Short mmCIF file of C-alpha atoms in Angstrom, two decimals:
data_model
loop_
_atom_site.label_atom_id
_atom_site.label_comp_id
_atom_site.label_asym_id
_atom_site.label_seq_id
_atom_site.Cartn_x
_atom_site.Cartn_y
_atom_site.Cartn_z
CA UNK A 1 140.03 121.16 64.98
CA UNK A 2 138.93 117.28 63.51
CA UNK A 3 140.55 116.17 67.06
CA UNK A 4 138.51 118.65 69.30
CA UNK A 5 135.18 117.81 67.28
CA UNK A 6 135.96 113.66 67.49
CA UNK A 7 136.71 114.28 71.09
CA UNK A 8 133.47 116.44 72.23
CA UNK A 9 131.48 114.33 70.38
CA UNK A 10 133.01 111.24 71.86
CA UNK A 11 132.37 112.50 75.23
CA UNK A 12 128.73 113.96 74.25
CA UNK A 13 128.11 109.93 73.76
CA UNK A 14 129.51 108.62 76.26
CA UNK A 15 127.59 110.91 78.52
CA UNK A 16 124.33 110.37 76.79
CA UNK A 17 124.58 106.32 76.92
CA UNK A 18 125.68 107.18 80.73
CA UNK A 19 122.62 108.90 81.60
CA UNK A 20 120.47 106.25 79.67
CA UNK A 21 121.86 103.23 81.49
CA UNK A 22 121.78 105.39 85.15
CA UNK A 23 118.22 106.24 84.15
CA UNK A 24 117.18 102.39 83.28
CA UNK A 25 118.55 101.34 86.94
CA UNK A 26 117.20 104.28 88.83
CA UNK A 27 113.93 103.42 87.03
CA UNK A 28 114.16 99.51 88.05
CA UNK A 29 114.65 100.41 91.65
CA UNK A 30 112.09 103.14 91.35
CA UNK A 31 109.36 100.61 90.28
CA UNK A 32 110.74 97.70 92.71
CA UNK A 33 109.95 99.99 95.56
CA UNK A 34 107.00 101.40 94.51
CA UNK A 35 105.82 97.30 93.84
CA UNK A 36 107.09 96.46 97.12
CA UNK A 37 104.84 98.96 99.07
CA UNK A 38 102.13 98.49 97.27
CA UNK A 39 102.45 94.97 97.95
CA UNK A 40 102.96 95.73 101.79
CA UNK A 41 99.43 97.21 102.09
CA UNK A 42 97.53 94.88 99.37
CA UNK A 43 98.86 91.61 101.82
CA UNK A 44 96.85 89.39 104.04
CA UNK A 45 98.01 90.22 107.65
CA UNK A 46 98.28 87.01 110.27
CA UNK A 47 96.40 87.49 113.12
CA UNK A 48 97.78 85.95 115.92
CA UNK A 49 95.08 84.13 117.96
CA UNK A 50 94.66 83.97 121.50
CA UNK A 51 96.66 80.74 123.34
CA UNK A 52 98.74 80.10 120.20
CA UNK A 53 101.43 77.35 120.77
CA UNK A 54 105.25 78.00 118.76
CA UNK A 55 106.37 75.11 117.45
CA UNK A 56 109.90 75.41 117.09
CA UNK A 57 112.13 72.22 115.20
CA UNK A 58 115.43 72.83 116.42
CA UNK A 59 116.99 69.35 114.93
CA UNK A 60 120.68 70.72 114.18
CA UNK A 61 122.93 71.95 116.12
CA UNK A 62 122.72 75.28 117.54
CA UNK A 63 126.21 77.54 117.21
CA UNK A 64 126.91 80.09 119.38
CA UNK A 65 128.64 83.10 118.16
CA UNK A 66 131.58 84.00 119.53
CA UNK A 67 133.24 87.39 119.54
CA UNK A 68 136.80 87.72 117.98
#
């Protein structure tokens, strides 16, 4: 009976400190994407003006990609 009582409760732990640490990361992710759209709408949009010119640096080479 001592080994079924050490067991359960061993397992009662390990469950409890699971759920804690699954809770922590689901709530870091939960707030990360709740900051990230809030930070999507709160964000000064670029308005592209009329007769814009692209200036593009291309001072490396370029590598194609090649399929395998």
């Amino acid at each position: 009976m001592k080994d079924f009582l050490k067991i359960m409760l061993a397992s009662a732990l390990g469950f409890i400190i699971a759920n804690i640490i699954f809770s922590l990361i689901a709530m870091i992710f939960f707030f990360g994407m709740m900051g990230s759209l809030a930070g999507s709408f709160t964000a000064e949009k670029y308005v592209l003006e009329e007769n814009s010119i692209l200036n593009l640096k291309l001072n490396g080479p370029i590598n194609e990609r090649v399929a395998e």
